[in-house]
CSV table of C-alpha atoms in Angstrom, one decimal:
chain,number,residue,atom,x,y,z
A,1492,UNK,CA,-9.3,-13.9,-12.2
A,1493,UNK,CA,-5.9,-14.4,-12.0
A,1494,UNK,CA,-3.7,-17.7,-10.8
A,1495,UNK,CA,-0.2,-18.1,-9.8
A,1496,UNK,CA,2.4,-20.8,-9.6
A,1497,UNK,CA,6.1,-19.7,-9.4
A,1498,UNK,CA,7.2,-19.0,-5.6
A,1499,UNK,CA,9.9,-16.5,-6.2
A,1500,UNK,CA,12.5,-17.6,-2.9
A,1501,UNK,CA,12.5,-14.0,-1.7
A,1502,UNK,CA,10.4,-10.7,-0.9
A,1503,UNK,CA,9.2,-7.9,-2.9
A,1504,UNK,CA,11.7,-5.3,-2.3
A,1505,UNK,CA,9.0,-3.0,-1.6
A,1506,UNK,CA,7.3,-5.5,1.2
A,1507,UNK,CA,8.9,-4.6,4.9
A,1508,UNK,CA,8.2,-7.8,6.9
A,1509,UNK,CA,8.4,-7.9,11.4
A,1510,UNK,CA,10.3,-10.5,12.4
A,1511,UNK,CA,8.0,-12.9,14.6
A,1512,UNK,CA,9.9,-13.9,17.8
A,1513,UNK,CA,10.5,-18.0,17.8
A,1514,UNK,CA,9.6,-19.6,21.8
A,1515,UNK,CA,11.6,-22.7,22.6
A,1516,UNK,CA,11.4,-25.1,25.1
A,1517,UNK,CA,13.0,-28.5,25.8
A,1518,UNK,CA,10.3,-30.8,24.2
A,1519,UNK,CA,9.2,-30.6,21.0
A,1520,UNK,CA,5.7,-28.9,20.1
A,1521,UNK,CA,5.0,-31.5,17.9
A,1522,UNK,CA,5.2,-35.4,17.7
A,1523,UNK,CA,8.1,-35.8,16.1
A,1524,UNK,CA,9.3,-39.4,14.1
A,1525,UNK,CA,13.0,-38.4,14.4
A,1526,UNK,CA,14.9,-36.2,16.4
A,1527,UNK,CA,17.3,-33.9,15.0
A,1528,UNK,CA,20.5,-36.2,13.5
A,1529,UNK,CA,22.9,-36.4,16.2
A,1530,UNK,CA,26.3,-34.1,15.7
A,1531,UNK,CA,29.4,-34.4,18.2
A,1532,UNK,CA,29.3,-32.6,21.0
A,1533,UNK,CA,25.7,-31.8,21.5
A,1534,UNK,CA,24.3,-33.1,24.3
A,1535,UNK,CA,20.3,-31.3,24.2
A,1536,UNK,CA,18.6,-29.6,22.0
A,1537,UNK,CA,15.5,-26.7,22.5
A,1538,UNK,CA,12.7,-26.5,19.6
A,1539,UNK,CA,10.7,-24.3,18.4
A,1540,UNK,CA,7.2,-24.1,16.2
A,1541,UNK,CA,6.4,-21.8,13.2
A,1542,UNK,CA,3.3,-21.4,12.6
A,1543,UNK,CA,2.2,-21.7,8.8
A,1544,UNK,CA,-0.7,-22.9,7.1
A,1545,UNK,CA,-4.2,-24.1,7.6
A,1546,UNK,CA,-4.0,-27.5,7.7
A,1547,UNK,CA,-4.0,-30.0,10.8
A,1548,UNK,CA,-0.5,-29.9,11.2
A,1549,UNK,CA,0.5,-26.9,13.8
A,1550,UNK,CA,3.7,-25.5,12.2
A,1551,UNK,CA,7.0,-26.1,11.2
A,1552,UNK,CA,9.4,-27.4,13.9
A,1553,UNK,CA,12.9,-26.2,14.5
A,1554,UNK,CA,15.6,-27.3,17.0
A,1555,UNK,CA,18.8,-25.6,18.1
A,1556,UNK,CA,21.9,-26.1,20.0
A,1557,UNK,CA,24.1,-23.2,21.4
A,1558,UNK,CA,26.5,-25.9,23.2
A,1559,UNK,CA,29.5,-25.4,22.0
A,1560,UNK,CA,28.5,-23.6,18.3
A,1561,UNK,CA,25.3,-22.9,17.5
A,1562,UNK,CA,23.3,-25.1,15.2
A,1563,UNK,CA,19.9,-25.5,13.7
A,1564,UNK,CA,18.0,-27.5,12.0
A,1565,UNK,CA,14.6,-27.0,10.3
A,1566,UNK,CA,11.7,-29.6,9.4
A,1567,UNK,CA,11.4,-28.2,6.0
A,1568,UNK,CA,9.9,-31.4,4.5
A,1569,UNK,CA,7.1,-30.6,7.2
A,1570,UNK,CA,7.1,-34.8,7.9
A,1571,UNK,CA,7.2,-34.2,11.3
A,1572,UNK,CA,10.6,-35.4,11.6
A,1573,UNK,CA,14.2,-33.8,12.1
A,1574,UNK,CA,16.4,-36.9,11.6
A,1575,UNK,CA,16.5,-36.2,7.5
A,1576,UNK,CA,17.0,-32.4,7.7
A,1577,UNK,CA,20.5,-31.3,7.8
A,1578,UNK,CA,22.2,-29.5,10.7
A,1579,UNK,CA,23.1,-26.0,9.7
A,1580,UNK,CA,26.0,-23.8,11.2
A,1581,UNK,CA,25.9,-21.3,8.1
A,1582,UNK,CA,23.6,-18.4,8.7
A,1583,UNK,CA,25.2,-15.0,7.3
A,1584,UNK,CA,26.9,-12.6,9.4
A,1585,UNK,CA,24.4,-9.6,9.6
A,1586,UNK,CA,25.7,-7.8,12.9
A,1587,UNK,CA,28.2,-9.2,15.5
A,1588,UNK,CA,26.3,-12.3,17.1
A,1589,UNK,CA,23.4,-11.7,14.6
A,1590,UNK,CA,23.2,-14.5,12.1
A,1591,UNK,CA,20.3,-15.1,9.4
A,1592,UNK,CA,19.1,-18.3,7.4
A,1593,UNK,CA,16.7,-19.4,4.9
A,1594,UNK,CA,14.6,-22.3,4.4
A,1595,UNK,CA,12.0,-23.4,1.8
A,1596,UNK,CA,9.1,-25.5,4.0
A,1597,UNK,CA,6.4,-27.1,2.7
A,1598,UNK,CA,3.2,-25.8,4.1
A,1599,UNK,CA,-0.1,-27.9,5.0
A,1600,UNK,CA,-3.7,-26.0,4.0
A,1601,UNK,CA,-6.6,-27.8,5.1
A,1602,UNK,CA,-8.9,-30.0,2.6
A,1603,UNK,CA,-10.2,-27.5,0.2
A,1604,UNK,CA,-8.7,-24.0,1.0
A,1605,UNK,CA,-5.6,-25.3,-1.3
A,1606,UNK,CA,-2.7,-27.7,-1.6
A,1607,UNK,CA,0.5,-28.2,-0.3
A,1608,UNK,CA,3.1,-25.4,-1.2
A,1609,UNK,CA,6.8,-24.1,-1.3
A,1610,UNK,CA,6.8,-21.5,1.2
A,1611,UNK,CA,10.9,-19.6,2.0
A,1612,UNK,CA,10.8,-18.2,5.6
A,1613,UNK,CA,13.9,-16.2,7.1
A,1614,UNK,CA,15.3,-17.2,10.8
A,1615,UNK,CA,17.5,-14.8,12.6
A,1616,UNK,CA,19.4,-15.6,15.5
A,1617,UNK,CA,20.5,-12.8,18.0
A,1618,UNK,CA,22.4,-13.0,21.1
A,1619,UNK,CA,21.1,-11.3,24.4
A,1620,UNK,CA,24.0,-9.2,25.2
A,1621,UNK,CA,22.6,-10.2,29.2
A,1622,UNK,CA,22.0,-14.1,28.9
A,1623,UNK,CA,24.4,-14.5,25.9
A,1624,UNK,CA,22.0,-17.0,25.1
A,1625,UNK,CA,20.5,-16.8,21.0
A,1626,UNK,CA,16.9,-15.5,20.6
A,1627,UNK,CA,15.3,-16.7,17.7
A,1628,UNK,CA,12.9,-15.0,15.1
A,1629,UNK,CA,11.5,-15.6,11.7
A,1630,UNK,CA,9.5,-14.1,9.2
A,1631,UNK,CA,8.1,-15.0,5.7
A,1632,UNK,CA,10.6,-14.4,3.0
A,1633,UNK,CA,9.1,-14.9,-0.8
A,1634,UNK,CA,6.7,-14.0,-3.0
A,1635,UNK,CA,4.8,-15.3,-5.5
A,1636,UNK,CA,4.1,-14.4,-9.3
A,1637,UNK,CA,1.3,-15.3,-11.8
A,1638,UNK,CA,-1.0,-13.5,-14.6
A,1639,UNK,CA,-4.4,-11.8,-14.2
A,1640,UNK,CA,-7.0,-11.8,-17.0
A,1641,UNK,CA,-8.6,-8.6,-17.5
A,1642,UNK,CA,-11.7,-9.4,-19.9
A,1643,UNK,CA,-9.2,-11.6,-22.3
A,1644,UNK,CA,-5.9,-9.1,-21.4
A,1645,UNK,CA,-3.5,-10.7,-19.6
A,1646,UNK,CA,-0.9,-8.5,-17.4
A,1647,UNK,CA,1.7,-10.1,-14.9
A,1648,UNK,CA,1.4,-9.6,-11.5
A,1649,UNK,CA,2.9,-10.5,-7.6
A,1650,UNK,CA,1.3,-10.8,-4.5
A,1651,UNK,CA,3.7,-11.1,-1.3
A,1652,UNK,CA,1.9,-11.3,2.2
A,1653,UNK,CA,3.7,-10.1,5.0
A,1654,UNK,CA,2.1,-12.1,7.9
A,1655,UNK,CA,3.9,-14.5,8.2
A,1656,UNK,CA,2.0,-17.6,8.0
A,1657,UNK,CA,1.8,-18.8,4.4
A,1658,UNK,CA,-1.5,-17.5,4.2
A,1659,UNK,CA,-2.5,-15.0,1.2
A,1660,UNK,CA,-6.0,-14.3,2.6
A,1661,UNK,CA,-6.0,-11.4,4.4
A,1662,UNK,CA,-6.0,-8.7,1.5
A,1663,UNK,CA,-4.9,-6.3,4.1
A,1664,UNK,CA,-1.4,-7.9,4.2
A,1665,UNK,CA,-0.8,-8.2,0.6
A,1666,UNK,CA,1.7,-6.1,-1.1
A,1667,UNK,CA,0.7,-6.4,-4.9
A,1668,UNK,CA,3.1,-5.7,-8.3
A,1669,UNK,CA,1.3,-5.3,-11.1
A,1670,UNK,CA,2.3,-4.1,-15.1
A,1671,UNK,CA,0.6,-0.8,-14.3
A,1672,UNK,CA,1.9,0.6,-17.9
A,1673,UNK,CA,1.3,-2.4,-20.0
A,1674,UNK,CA,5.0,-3.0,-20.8
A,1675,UNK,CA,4.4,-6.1,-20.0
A,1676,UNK,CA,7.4,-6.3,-17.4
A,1677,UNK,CA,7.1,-5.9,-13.8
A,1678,UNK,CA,9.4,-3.3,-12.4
A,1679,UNK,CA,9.5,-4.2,-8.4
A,1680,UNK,CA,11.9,-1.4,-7.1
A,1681,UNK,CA,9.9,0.4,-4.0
A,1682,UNK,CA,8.4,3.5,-5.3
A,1683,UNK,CA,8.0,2.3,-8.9
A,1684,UNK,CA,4.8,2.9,-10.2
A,1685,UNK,CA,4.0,-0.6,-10.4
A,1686,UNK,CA,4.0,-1.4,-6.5
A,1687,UNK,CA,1.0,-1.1,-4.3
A,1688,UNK,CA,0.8,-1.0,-0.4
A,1689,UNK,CA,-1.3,-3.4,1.3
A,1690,UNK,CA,-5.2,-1.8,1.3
A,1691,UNK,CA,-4.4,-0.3,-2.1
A,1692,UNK,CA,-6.4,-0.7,-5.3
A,1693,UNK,CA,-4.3,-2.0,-8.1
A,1694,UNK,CA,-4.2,0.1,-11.7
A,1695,UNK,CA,-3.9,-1.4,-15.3
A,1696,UNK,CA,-3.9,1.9,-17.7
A,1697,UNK,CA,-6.4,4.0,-16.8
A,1698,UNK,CA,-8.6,1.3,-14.9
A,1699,UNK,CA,-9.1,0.9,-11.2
A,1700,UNK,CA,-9.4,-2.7,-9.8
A,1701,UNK,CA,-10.3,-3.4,-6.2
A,1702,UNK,CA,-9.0,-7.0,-5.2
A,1703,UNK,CA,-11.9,-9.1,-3.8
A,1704,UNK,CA,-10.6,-12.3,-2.4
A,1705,UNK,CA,-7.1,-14.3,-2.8
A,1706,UNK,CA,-7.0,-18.0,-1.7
A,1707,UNK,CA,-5.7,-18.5,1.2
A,1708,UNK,CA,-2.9,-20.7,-0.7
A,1709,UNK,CA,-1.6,-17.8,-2.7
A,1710,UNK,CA,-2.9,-19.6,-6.2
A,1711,UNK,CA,-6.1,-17.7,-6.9
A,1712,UNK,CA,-7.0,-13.6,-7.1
A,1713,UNK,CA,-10.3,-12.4,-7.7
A,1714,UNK,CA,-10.7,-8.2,-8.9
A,1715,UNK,CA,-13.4,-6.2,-10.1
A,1716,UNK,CA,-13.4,-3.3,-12.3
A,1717,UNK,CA,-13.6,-0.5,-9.5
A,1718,UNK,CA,-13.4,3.3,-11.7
A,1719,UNK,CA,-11.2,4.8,-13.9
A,1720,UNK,CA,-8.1,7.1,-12.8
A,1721,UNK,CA,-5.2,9.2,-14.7
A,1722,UNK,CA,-2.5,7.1,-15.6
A,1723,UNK,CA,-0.5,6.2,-12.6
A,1724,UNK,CA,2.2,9.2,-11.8
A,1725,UNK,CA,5.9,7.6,-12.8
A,1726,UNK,CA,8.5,9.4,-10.5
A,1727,UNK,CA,11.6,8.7,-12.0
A,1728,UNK,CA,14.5,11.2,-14.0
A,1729,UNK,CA,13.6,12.7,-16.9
A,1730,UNK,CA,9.8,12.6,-16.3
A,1731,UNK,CA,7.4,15.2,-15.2
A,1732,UNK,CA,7.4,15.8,-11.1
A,1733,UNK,CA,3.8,14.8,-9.7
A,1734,UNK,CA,2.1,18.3,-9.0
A,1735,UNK,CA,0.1,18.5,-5.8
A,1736,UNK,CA,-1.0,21.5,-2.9
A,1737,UNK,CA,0.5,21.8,0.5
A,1738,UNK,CA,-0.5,24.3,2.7
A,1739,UNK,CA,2.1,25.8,4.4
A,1740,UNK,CA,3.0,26.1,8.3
A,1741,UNK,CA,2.6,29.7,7.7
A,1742,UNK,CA,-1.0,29.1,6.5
A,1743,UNK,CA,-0.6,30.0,2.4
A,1744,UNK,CA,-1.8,27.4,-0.2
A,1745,UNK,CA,1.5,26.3,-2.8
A,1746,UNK,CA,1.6,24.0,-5.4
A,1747,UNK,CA,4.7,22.4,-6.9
A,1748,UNK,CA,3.6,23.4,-10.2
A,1749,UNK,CA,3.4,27.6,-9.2
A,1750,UNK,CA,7.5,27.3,-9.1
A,1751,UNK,CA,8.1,26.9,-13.1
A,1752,UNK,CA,10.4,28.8,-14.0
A,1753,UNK,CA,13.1,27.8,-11.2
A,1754,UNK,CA,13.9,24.7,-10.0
A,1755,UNK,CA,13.2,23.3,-6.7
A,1756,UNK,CA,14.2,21.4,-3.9
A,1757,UNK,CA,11.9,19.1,-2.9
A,1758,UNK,CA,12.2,17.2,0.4
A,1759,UNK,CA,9.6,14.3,1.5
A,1760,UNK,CA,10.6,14.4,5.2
A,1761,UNK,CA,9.3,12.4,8.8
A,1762,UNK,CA,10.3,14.4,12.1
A,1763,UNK,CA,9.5,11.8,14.9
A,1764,UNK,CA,8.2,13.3,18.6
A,1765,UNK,CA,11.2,15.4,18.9
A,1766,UNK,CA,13.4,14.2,22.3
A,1767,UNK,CA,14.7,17.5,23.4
A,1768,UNK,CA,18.3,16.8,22.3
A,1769,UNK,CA,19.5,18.5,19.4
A,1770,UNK,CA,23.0,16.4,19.6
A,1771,UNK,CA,22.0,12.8,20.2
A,1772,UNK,CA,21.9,10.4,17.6
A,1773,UNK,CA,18.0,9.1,18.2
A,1774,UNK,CA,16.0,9.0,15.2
A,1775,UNK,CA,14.3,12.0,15.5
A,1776,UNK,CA,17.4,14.5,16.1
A,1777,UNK,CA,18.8,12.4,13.0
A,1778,UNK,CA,16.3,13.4,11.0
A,1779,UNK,CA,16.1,17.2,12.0
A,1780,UNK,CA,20.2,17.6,11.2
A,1781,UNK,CA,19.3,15.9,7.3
A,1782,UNK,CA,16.4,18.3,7.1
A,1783,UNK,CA,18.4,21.5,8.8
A,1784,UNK,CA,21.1,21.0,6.6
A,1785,UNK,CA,19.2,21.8,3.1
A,1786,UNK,CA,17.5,24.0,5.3
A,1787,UNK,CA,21.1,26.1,5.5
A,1788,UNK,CA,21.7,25.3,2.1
A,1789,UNK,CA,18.6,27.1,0.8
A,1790,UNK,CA,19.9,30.6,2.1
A,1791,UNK,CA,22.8,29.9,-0.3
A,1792,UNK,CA,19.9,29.6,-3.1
A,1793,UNK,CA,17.8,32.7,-1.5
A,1794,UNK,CA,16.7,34.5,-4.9
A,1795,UNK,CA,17.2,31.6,-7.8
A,1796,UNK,CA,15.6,28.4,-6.5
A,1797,UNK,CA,12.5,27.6,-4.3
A,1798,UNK,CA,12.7,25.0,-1.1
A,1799,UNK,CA,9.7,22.6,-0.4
A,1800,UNK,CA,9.7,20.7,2.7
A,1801,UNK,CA,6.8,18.1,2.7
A,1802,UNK,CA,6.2,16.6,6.2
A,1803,UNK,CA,4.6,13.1,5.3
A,1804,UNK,CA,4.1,12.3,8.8
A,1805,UNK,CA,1.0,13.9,11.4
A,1806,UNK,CA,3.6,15.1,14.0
A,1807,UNK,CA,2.2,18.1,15.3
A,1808,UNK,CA,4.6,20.6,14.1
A,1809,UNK,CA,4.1,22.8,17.3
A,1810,UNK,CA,6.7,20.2,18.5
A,1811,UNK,CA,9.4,21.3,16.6
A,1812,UNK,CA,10.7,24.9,16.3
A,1813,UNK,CA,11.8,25.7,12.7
A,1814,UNK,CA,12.7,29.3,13.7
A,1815,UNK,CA,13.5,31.7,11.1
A,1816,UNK,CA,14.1,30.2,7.5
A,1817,UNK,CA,14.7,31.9,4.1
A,1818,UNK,CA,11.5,33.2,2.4
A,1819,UNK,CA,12.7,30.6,-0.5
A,1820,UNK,CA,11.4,27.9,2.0
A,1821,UNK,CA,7.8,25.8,2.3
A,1822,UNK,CA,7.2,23.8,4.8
A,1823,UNK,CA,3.5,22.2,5.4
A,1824,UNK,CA,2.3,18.9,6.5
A,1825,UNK,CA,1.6,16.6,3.2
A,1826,UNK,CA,0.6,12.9,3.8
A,1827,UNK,CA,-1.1,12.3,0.7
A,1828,UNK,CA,2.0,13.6,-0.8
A,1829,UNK,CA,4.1,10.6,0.7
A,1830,UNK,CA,0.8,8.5,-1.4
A,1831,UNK,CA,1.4,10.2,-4.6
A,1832,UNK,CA,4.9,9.6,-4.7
A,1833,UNK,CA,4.9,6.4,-2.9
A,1834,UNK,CA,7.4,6.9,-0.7
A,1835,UNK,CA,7.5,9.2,2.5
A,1836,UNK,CA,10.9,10.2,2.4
A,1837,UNK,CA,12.8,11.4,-0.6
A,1838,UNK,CA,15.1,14.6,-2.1
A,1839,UNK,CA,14.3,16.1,-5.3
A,1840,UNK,CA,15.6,18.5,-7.7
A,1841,UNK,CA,13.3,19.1,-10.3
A,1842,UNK,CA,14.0,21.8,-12.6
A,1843,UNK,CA,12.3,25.0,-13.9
A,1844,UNK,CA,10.2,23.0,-16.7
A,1845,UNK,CA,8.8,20.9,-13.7
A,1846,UNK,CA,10.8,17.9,-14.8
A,1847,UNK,CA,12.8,15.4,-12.1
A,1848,UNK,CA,16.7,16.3,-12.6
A,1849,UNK,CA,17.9,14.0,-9.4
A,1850,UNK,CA,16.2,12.2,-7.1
A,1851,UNK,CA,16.8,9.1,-4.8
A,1852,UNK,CA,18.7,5.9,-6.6
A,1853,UNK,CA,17.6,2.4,-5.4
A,1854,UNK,CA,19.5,-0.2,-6.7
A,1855,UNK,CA,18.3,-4.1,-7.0
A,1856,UNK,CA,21.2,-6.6,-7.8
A,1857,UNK,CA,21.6,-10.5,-7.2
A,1858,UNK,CA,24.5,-12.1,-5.3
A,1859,UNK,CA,24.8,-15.8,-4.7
A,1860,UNK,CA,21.4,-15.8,-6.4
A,1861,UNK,CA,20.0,-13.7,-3.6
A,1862,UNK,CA,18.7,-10.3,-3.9
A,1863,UNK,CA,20.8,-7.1,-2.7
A,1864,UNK,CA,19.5,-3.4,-2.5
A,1865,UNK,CA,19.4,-0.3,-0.9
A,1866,UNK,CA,18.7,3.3,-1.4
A,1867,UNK,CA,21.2,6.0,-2.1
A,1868,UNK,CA,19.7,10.0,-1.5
A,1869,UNK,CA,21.1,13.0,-2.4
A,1870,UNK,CA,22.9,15.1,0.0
A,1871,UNK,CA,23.0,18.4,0.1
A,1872,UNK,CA,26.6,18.4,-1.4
A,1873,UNK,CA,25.1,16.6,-4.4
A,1874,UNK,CA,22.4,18.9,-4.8
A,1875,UNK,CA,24.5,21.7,-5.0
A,1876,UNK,CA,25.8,20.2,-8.2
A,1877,UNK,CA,22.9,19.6,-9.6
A,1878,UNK,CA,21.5,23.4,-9.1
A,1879,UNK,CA,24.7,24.7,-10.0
A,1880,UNK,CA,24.3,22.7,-13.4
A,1881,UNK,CA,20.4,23.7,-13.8
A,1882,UNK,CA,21.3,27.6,-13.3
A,1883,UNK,CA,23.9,27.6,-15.7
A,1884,UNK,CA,21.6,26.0,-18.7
């Protein structure tokens, strides 16, 4: 069992939420006690519902002006009421004519699935380049942190749901952190061995758990012991690279651990349905140049350093011609790869005792009290250093 209080006002890095497109119309979906408090200027106002909870109440409202700035204001008391809410012309600057808030509502459950909770959602606002009018979106934005008791061990532990609707229910959505190593810290950078995709079991040690139920309030987790397993693979610098098979395009069975000795290149790469344009700038011909340019590079490497290419995605490689690469090179089709390293693109250098020498830096850092992050790979320029450095040990 496990129980959590603390909502944490924003996601799980790891948790990749769709934005939920926001209908308006000029009446309110709701009955509302108070209309939005008047500001100069404004003459009408469109609103909008969010749908959150359980309870009788159908959502959280929201009304906007675009006449002559744009404005919004949020029922985040969920009182079915606007005229103590404060109108809000601050949303950040994400894109030209792309602006993004966030509110902490209060979400209704109905009698007995749980009680009335924080809940931080994200609104973006994006003008159509056509109408020039804002369209609105939304999506849950928090996540929320508690302790589990394993048998009298107690380990912390997240859940974030990305559906949306303040509802923790459907295990399916639930991106879960968990102290996988017993450090007793959670370490919530994506890839980190602590972070499980929705549908995943959830590790302690050696032991596997299967989640059975969570309220639908977020405040209660049920798990059962479900097996044991190896401890958890950590893929970070300085520790050992997670071995595995691939079999090549060219038919042979490689491992990752066969290439001790030298160091290797190793590439987690997606090649989307390939568009037939080898110099636009859609995703897939994006990705092919990244790939193709440690492909070049590994001719520079021919005799002292092996190449392994793992396509993490089922694109049938028939639709992409890799031609005639250096024999250093191995490229196969790996999707459990992209599980065992939680992540299904990545560059590696790992060197000849098998051990990660460079790989891909995400940063977490806090600004204005809000999270901040990204991910930095290696290009083939820095790899270059790296191998050069490896070589000459």
């Amino acid at each position: 069992m496990g129980l959590f209080g603390e909502m944490v006002p924003w996601s799980l890095p790891s948790a990749a939420y769709v934005m939920q497109p926001i209908s308006l119309r000029a009446s309110p979906f709701e009955n509302l006690a108070g209309a939005p408090a008047g500001a100069p200027g404004v003459a009408s106002y469109s609103y909008g519902l969010i749908p959150v909870g359980t309870g009788a109440d159908p959502g959280i409202t929201i009304a906007v002006s675009q006449d002559p700035i744009l404005r919004i204001w949020v029922d985040e008391g969920n009182d079915e009421t606007l005229a103590n809410d404060r109108e809000r012309t601050d949303g950040v600057e994400i894109h030209p004519d792309t602006f993004r808030w966030t509110f902490t509502v209060q979400v209704e459950y109905a009698p007995g699935e749980g009680v009335r909770s924080p809940y931080q959602i994200s609104l973006l606002a994006q003008r159509d380049s056509v109408s020039g009018e804002y369209e609105f979106f939304y999506s849950g934005f928090c996540y929320r942190l508690g302790l589990l008791d394993l048998g009298g061990s107690v380990v912390p532990i997240a859940i974030n749901s990305l559906d949306s609707t303040g509802r923790y229910d459907d295990v399916s959505q639930l991106v879960v952190a968990v102290d996988t190593n017993g450090d007793g810290e959670l370490d919530l950078i994506p890839g980190s061995q602590d972070v499980y995709a929705p549908g995943e079991p959830i590790q302690v040690g050696t032991t596997i758990y299967a989640i059975d139920a969570v309220s639908v309030d977020g405040r209660r987790v049920v798990v059962h012991e479900a097996g044991q397993a190896s401890p958890r693979p950590i893929i970070a610098v300085g520790e050992l690279a997670a071995d595995f098979e691939l079999v090549t395009l060219a038919g042979d069975l490689v491992t990752l651990s066969e290439f001790r000795g030298k160091p290797v290149v190793l590439l987690l790469s997606q090649l989307p349905a390939y568009s037939g344009c080898s110099t636009c700038s859609d995703g897939a011909s994006m990705a092919w140049t990244a790939l193709t340019g440690f492909l070049d590079l590994a001719r520079s490497f021919r005799e002292t350093v092996a190449f392994v290419v793992v396509l993490t995605d089922s694109v049938p490689e028939q639709e992409w011609d890799f031609g005639s690469v250096s024999p250093n090179v191995f490229i196969g089709h790996g999707p459990d790869v992209a599980g065992l390293y939680r992540r299904s693109l990545g560059n590696f250098v790992v060197d000849s005792h098998g051990v990660i020498a460079a790989m891909d830096r995400t940063w977490l850092s806090f600004a204005c009290g809000r999270p901040q992050g990204g991910t930095e790979a290696p290009t083939p320029g820095d790899v270059v250093i790296v191998l050069t450095r490896l070589l000459g040990e």
